Amino acid sequence: ILLIVLSALLVMSVGLSHANVQSDKTLIEFKATDGFTLMGNYYKTSDQSPSAFILHDCSNTSKAYHTLAQSIAGLGWNALVLDMRGYGKSVSDEYSHDHIKSDVSDILHYQAVLEKIKVHWSDDVLKVYNEIWGKKPLPQPISLISFGCNVATAIDLTSKVELKSHVIITPKLSKNYHEAYKQLNDVPTFYISSVHHTQSFLLSEELFNWNGNENSRLLILKENSVGTGLLVNKPELNEEIKLWLMDNQL
């Protein structure tokens, strides 16, 4: 009985040691393969800690994910939130989502111009991944969190590097990426969507049913919001994501 009690106390102490860990947010800079400057917010605990790489959707910047990143960092993890090319602090005269929104007059033109920026995202994300985690052996698990239009970028990254787990929130994918996803290894994946956003709801179900990992989970919410809006309207999701990541880090 004493041994059981001591074991329970040890487990509790280990869990508490990773709770509410303080990590500083640092603005860091990367150079893309074409020389473009990418910026991101890095919540670093230690080189040996598990890490989460967060990819924002097409309507937000890294600022929208401060609460999520801070929550994950509270576990004693590292968290990197990248401003994608054209967004936040990763902008130039040539690549600026804000300029696109103000300059174009119709949705088709907007989508066409945005695609010219997005075509760089997969290479940009791979370069950043390699800069942070690719230069040394990985004793720690790396998890990916992707939103909306950037789930496609996440699929490209997952096809090239080894990841521990993936959180996918209200995915938007072309048919080609549907098929590309089915070729990936079945890592534990947490799918989150809204029943009122029919396209991503059905896609989340399809991807979940295809994934054969027993630790994968599907969460469908009765919410009108999508993507990052789910975190705003349902702030408890930050905690849900954090706990799921923790459960699947080993």
PDB file of N, CA and C in Angstrom, residues 106-174:
ATOM      1  N   ASP A 106     -13.072  42.114 -55.942  1.00  0.00           N
ATOM      2  CA  ASP A 106     -13.985  40.973 -55.959  1.00  0.00           C
ATOM      3  C   ASP A 106     -13.275  39.748 -55.398  1.00  0.00           C
ATOM      4  N   ILE A 107     -14.060  38.767 -55.000  1.00  0.00           N
ATOM      5  CA  ILE A 107     -13.540  37.603 -54.296  1.00  0.00           C
ATOM      6  C   ILE A 107     -12.636  36.751 -55.184  1.00  0.00           C
ATOM      7  N   LEU A 108     -12.944  36.635 -56.457  1.00  0.00           N
ATOM      8  CA  LEU A 108     -12.128  35.810 -57.344  1.00  0.00           C
ATOM      9  C   LEU A 108     -10.731  36.401 -57.512  1.00  0.00           C
ATOM     10  N   HIS A 109     -10.676  37.728 -57.666  1.00  0.00           N
ATOM     11  CA  HIS A 109      -9.379  38.401 -57.781  1.00  0.00           C
ATOM     12  C   HIS A 109      -8.594  38.252 -56.477  1.00  0.00           C
ATOM     13  N   TYR A 110      -9.296  38.400 -55.358  1.00  0.00           N
ATOM     14  CA  TYR A 110      -8.665  38.241 -54.042  1.00  0.00           C
ATOM     15  C   TYR A 110      -8.045  36.854 -53.900  1.00  0.00           C
ATOM     16  N   GLN A 111      -8.797  35.827 -54.244  1.00  0.00           N
ATOM     17  CA  GLN A 111      -8.293  34.457 -54.109  1.00  0.00           C
ATOM     18  C   GLN A 111      -7.087  34.202 -55.012  1.00  0.00           C
ATOM     19  N   ALA A 112      -7.132  34.769 -56.222  1.00  0.00           N
ATOM     20  CA  ALA A 112      -6.034  34.573 -57.167  1.00  0.00           C
ATOM     21  C   ALA A 112      -4.749  35.215 -56.657  1.00  0.00           C
ATOM     22  N   VAL A 113      -4.861  36.423 -56.114  1.00  0.00           N
ATOM     23  CA  VAL A 113      -3.679  37.122 -55.613  1.00  0.00           C
ATOM     24  C   VAL A 113      -3.163  36.450 -54.342  1.00  0.00           C
ATOM     25  N   LEU A 114      -4.086  36.004 -53.476  1.00  0.00           N
ATOM     26  CA  LEU A 114      -3.672  35.332 -52.250  1.00  0.00           C
ATOM     27  C   LEU A 114      -2.910  34.041 -52.559  1.00  0.00           C
ATOM     28  N   GLU A 115      -3.323  33.334 -53.596  1.00  0.00           N
ATOM     29  CA  GLU A 115      -2.639  32.095 -53.963  1.00  0.00           C
ATOM     30  C   GLU A 115      -1.174  32.347 -54.323  1.00  0.00           C
ATOM     31  N   LYS A 116      -0.878  33.536 -54.860  1.00  0.00           N
ATOM     32  CA  LYS A 116       0.503  33.864 -55.214  1.00  0.00           C
ATOM     33  C   LYS A 116       1.386  33.992 -53.966  1.00  0.00           C
ATOM     34  N   ILE A 117       0.751  34.325 -52.841  1.00  0.00           N
ATOM     35  CA  ILE A 117       1.480  34.350 -51.572  1.00  0.00           C
ATOM     36  C   ILE A 117       1.560  32.940 -50.991  1.00  0.00           C
ATOM     37  N   LYS A 118       0.432  32.236 -50.984  1.00  0.00           N
ATOM     38  CA  LYS A 118       0.358  30.922 -50.351  1.00  0.00           C
ATOM     39  C   LYS A 118       1.271  29.891 -51.021  1.00  0.00           C
ATOM     40  N   VAL A 119       1.613  30.095 -52.275  1.00  0.00           N
ATOM     41  CA  VAL A 119       2.450  29.135 -52.985  1.00  0.00           C
ATOM     42  C   VAL A 119       3.818  28.988 -52.313  1.00  0.00           C
ATOM     43  N   HIS A 120       4.207  29.982 -51.517  1.00  0.00           N
ATOM     44  CA  HIS A 120       5.497  29.937 -50.824  1.00  0.00           C
ATOM     45  C   HIS A 120       5.409  29.277 -49.449  1.00  0.00           C
ATOM     46  N   TRP A 121       4.211  29.080 -48.927  1.00  0.00           N
ATOM     47  CA  TRP A 121       4.060  28.724 -47.519  1.00  0.00           C
ATOM     48  C   TRP A 121       4.691  27.386 -47.147  1.00  0.00           C
ATOM     49  N   SER A 122       4.533  26.382 -47.983  1.00  0.00           N
ATOM     50  CA  SER A 122       5.073  25.064 -47.635  1.00  0.00           C
ATOM     51  C   SER A 122       6.592  25.096 -47.511  1.00  0.00           C
ATOM     52  N   ASP A 123       7.266  25.776 -48.444  1.00  0.00           N
ATOM     53  CA  ASP A 123       8.724  25.907 -48.362  1.00  0.00           C
ATOM     54  C   ASP A 123       9.121  26.742 -47.153  1.00  0.00           C
ATOM     55  N   ASP A 124       8.361  27.805 -46.875  1.00  0.00           N
ATOM     56  CA  ASP A 124       8.656  28.665 -45.724  1.00  0.00           C
ATOM     57  C   ASP A 124       8.572  27.876 -44.417  1.00  0.00           C
ATOM     58  N   VAL A 125       7.498  27.107 -44.266  1.00  0.00           N
ATOM     59  CA  VAL A 125       7.279  26.354 -43.027  1.00  0.00           C
ATOM     60  C   VAL A 125       8.337  25.269 -42.855  1.00  0.00           C
ATOM     61  N   LEU A 126       8.697  24.593 -43.920  1.00  0.00           N
ATOM     62  CA  LEU A 126       9.751  23.580 -43.842  1.00  0.00           C
ATOM     63  C   LEU A 126      11.084  24.214 -43.439  1.00  0.00           C
ATOM     64  N   LYS A 127      11.378  25.386 -43.991  1.00  0.00           N
ATOM     65  CA  LYS A 127      12.630  26.079 -43.646  1.00  0.00           C
ATOM     66  C   LYS A 127      12.641  26.440 -42.166  1.00  0.00           C
ATOM     67  N   VAL A 128      11.525  26.954 -41.659  1.00  0.00           N
ATOM     68  CA  VAL A 128      11.445  27.320 -40.245  1.00  0.00           C
ATOM     69  C   VAL A 128      11.575  26.075 -39.369  1.00  0.00           C
ATOM     70  N   TYR A 129      10.881  25.011 -39.730  1.00  0.00           N
ATOM     71  CA  TYR A 129      10.978  23.759 -38.974  1.00  0.00           C
ATOM     72  C   TYR A 129      12.432  23.303 -38.888  1.00  0.00           C
ATOM     73  N   ASN A 130      13.118  23.313 -40.005  1.00  0.00           N
ATOM     74  CA  ASN A 130      14.503  22.854 -40.023  1.00  0.00           C
ATOM     75  C   ASN A 130      15.416  23.764 -39.206  1.00  0.00           C
ATOM     76  N   GLU A 131      15.138  25.055 -39.205  1.00  0.00           N
ATOM     77  CA  GLU A 131      15.947  25.992 -38.428  1.00  0.00           C
ATOM     78  C   GLU A 131      15.807  25.732 -36.929  1.00  0.00           C
ATOM     79  N   ILE A 132      14.602  25.437 -36.481  1.00  0.00           N
ATOM     80  CA  ILE A 132      14.349  25.248 -35.047  1.00  0.00           C
ATOM     81  C   ILE A 132      14.638  23.819 -34.598  1.00  0.00           C
ATOM     82  N   TRP A 133      14.169  22.837 -35.356  1.00  0.00           N
ATOM     83  CA  TRP A 133      14.208  21.449 -34.879  1.00  0.00           C
ATOM     84  C   TRP A 133      15.004  20.488 -35.754  1.00  0.00           C
ATOM     85  N   GLY A 134      15.403  20.918 -36.937  1.00  0.00           N
ATOM     86  CA  GLY A 134      15.991  19.967 -37.877  1.00  0.00           C
ATOM     87  C   GLY A 134      17.486  19.837 -37.831  1.00  0.00           C
ATOM     88  N   LYS A 135      18.158  20.628 -37.000  1.00  0.00           N
ATOM     89  CA  LYS A 135      19.618  20.621 -37.012  1.00  0.00           C
ATOM     90  C   LYS A 135      20.225  19.694 -35.971  1.00  0.00           C
ATOM     91  N   LYS A 136      19.373  19.015 -35.191  1.00  0.00           N
ATOM     92  CA  LYS A 136      19.888  18.128 -34.156  1.00  0.00           C
ATOM     93  C   LYS A 136      18.930  16.954 -33.989  1.00  0.00           C
ATOM     94  N   PRO A 137      19.390  15.869 -33.369  1.00  0.00           N
ATOM     95  CA  PRO A 137      18.471  14.757 -33.079  1.00  0.00           C
ATOM     96  C   PRO A 137      17.300  15.265 -32.246  1.00  0.00           C
ATOM     97  N   LEU A 138      16.152  14.616 -32.396  1.00  0.00           N
ATOM     98  CA  LEU A 138      14.937  15.090 -31.726  1.00  0.00           C
ATOM     99  C   LEU A 138      14.581  14.182 -30.551  1.00  0.00           C
ATOM    100  N   PRO A 139      15.084  14.496 -29.348  1.00  0.00           N
ATOM    101  CA  PRO A 139      14.691  13.701 -28.191  1.00  0.00           C
ATOM    102  C   PRO A 139      13.285  14.034 -27.724  1.00  0.00           C
ATOM    103  N   GLN A 140      12.749  15.160 -28.201  1.00  0.00           N
ATOM    104  CA  GLN A 140      11.441  15.618 -27.753  1.00  0.00           C
ATOM    105  C   GLN A 140      10.413  15.511 -28.889  1.00  0.00           C
ATOM    106  N   PRO A 141       9.142  15.251 -28.554  1.00  0.00           N
ATOM    107  CA  PRO A 141       8.111  15.191 -29.598  1.00  0.00           C
ATOM    108  C   PRO A 141       7.756  16.579 -30.125  1.00  0.00           C
ATOM    109  N   ILE A 142       7.475  16.651 -31.424  1.00  0.00           N
ATOM    110  CA  ILE A 142       7.034  17.888 -32.068  1.00  0.00           C
ATOM    111  C   ILE A 142       5.597  17.687 -32.520  1.00  0.00           C
ATOM    112  N   SER A 143       4.707  18.578 -32.095  1.00  0.00           N
ATOM    113  CA  SER A 143       3.299  18.508 -32.484  1.00  0.00           C
ATOM    114  C   SER A 143       2.947  19.714 -33.345  1.00  0.00           C
ATOM    115  N   LEU A 144       1.974  19.518 -34.215  1.00  0.00           N
ATOM    116  CA  LEU A 144       1.569  20.554 -35.157  1.00  0.00           C
ATOM    117  C   LEU A 144       0.117  20.942 -34.890  1.00  0.00           C
ATOM    118  N   ILE A 145      -0.186  22.240 -34.949  1.00  0.00           N
ATOM    119  CA  ILE A 145      -1.557  22.732 -34.808  1.00  0.00           C
ATOM    120  C   ILE A 145      -1.839  23.608 -36.019  1.00  0.00           C
ATOM    121  N   SER A 146      -2.831  23.230 -36.829  1.00  0.00           N
ATOM    122  CA  SER A 146      -3.103  23.983 -38.058  1.00  0.00           C
ATOM    123  C   SER A 146      -4.583  24.339 -38.170  1.00  0.00           C
ATOM    124  N   PHE A 147      -4.832  25.477 -38.794  1.00  0.00           N
ATOM    125  CA  PHE A 147      -6.172  26.034 -38.909  1.00  0.00           C
ATOM    126  C   PHE A 147      -6.532  26.277 -40.368  1.00  0.00           C
ATOM    127  N   GLY A 148      -7.782  25.926 -40.730  1.00  0.00           N
ATOM    128  CA  GLY A 148      -8.380  26.351 -41.992  1.00  0.00           C
ATOM    129  C   GLY A 148      -7.544  26.083 -43.214  1.00  0.00           C
ATOM    130  N   CYS A 149      -7.253  27.165 -43.964  1.00  0.00           N
ATOM    131  CA  CYS A 149      -6.530  27.061 -45.231  1.00  0.00           C
ATOM    132  C   CYS A 149      -5.114  26.541 -45.046  1.00  0.00           C
ATOM    133  N   ASN A 150      -4.568  26.644 -43.828  1.00  0.00           N
ATOM    134  CA  ASN A 150      -3.180  26.240 -43.614  1.00  0.00           C
ATOM    135  C   ASN A 150      -3.032  24.759 -43.277  1.00  0.00           C
ATOM    136  N   VAL A 151      -4.134  24.029 -43.229  1.00  0.00           N
ATOM    137  CA  VAL A 151      -4.044  22.582 -43.048  1.00  0.00           C
ATOM    138  C   VAL A 151      -3.314  21.955 -44.237  1.00  0.00           C
ATOM    139  N   ALA A 152      -3.487  22.538 -45.422  1.00  0.00           N
ATOM    140  CA  ALA A 152      -2.771  22.044 -46.599  1.00  0.00           C
ATOM    141  C   ALA A 152      -1.258  22.187 -46.420  1.00  0.00           C
ATOM    142  N   THR A 153      -0.826  23.327 -45.888  1.00  0.00           N
ATOM    143  CA  THR A 153       0.594  23.533 -45.604  1.00  0.00           C
ATOM    144  C   THR A 153       1.085  22.507 -44.587  1.00  0.00           C
ATOM    145  N   ALA A 154       0.246  22.224 -43.585  1.00  0.00           N
ATOM    146  CA  ALA A 154       0.591  21.238 -42.564  1.00  0.00           C
ATOM    147  C   ALA A 154       0.763  19.853 -43.168  1.00  0.00           C
ATOM    148  N   ILE A 155      -0.082  19.507 -44.133  1.00  0.00           N
ATOM    149  CA  ILE A 155       0.028  18.203 -44.804  1.00  0.00           C
ATOM    150  C   ILE A 155       1.360  18.109 -45.550  1.00  0.00           C
ATOM    151  N   ASP A 156       1.741  19.191 -46.236  1.00  0.00           N
ATOM    152  CA  ASP A 156       3.028  19.191 -46.931  1.00  0.00           C
ATOM    153  C   ASP A 156       4.180  18.982 -45.952  1.00  0.00           C
ATOM    154  N   LEU A 157       4.118  19.658 -44.796  1.00  0.00           N
ATOM    155  CA  LEU A 157       5.177  19.500 -43.804  1.00  0.00           C
ATOM    156  C   LEU A 157       5.207  18.078 -43.248  1.00  0.00           C
ATOM    157  N   THR A 158       4.036  17.529 -42.938  1.00  0.00           N
ATOM    158  CA  THR A 158       3.940  16.192 -42.354  1.00  0.00           C
ATOM    159  C   THR A 158       4.465  15.120 -43.302  1.00  0.00           C
ATOM    160  N   SER A 159       4.394  15.388 -44.596  1.00  0.00           N
ATOM    161  CA  SER A 159       4.904  14.414 -45.569  1.00  0.00           C
ATOM    162  C   SER A 159       6.429  14.397 -45.629  1.00  0.00           C
ATOM    163  N   LYS A 160       7.066  15.409 -45.003  1.00  0.00           N
ATOM    164  CA  LYS A 160       8.525  15.533 -45.103  1.00  0.00           C
ATOM    165  C   LYS A 160       9.256  15.330 -43.777  1.00  0.00           C
ATOM    166  N   VAL A 161       8.563  15.502 -42.657  1.00  0.00           N
ATOM    167  CA  VAL A 161       9.220  15.388 -41.351  1.00  0.00           C
ATOM    168  C   VAL A 161       8.397  14.477 -40.449  1.00  0.00           C
ATOM    169  N   GLU A 162       9.025  14.042 -39.353  1.00  0.00           N
ATOM    170  CA  GLU A 162       8.341  13.167 -38.407  1.00  0.00           C
ATOM    171  C   GLU A 162       7.718  13.998 -37.296  1.00  0.00           C
ATOM    172  N   LEU A 163       6.413  13.902 -37.129  1.00  0.00           N
ATOM    173  CA  LEU A 163       5.694  14.638 -36.096  1.00  0.00           C
ATOM    174  C   LEU A 163       5.038  13.667 -35.122  1.00  0.00           C
ATOM    175  N   LYS A 164       4.866  14.123 -33.881  1.00  0.00           N
ATOM    176  CA  LYS A 164       4.291  13.265 -32.852  1.00  0.00           C
ATOM    177  C   LYS A 164       2.771  13.257 -32.904  1.00  0.00           C
ATOM    178  N   SER A 165       2.172  14.429 -33.145  1.00  0.00           N
ATOM    179  CA  SER A 165       0.714  14.527 -33.174  1.00  0.00           C
ATOM    180  C   SER A 165       0.308  15.774 -33.950  1.00  0.00           C
ATOM    181  N   HIS A 166      -0.995  15.884 -34.226  1.00  0.00           N
ATOM    182  CA  HIS A 166      -1.490  16.979 -35.066  1.00  0.00           C
ATOM    183  C   HIS A 166      -2.875  17.386 -34.565  1.00  0.00           C
ATOM    184  N   VAL A 167      -3.090  18.683 -34.427  1.00  0.00           N
ATOM    185  CA  VAL A 167      -4.422  19.222 -34.139  1.00  0.00           C
ATOM    186  C   VAL A 167      -4.887  19.964 -35.381  1.00  0.00           C
ATOM    187  N   ILE A 168      -6.045  19.564 -35.931  1.00  0.00           N
ATOM    188  CA  ILE A 168      -6.582  20.151 -37.160  1.00  0.00           C
ATOM    189  C   ILE A 168      -7.918  20.812 -36.838  1.00  0.00           C
ATOM    190  N   ILE A 169      -8.017  22.126 -37.079  1.00  0.00           N
ATOM    191  CA  ILE A 169      -9.214  22.884 -36.717  1.00  0.00           C
ATOM    192  C   ILE A 169      -9.847  23.475 -37.963  1.00  0.00           C
ATOM    193  N   THR A 170     -11.117  23.118 -38.196  1.00  0.00           N
ATOM    194  CA  THR A 170     -11.928  23.513 -39.369  1.00  0.00           C
ATOM    195  C   THR A 170     -11.110  23.514 -40.664  1.00  0.00           C
ATOM    196  N   PRO A 171     -10.726  22.328 -41.140  1.00  0.00           N
ATOM    197  CA  PRO A 171      -9.859  22.233 -42.317  1.00  0.00           C
ATOM    198  C   PRO A 171     -10.553  22.673 -43.607  1.00  0.00           C
ATOM    199  N   LYS A 172      -9.732  23.229 -44.505  1.00  0.00           N
ATOM    200  CA  LYS A 172     -10.147  23.540 -45.875  1.00  0.00           C
ATOM    201  C   LYS A 172      -9.109  22.912 -46.796  1.00  0.00           C
ATOM    202  N   LEU A 173      -9.556  21.961 -47.631  1.00  0.00           N
ATOM    203  CA  LEU A 173      -8.621  21.241 -48.475  1.00  0.00           C
ATOM    204  C   LEU A 173      -9.180  21.043 -49.878  1.00  0.00           C
ATOM    205  N   SER A 174      -8.303  21.098 -50.866  1.00  0.00           N
ATOM    206  CA  SER A 174      -8.679  20.722 -52.224  1.00  0.00           C
ATOM    207  C   SER A 174      -8.731  19.206 -52.320  1.00  0.00           C
TER     208      SER A 174
END
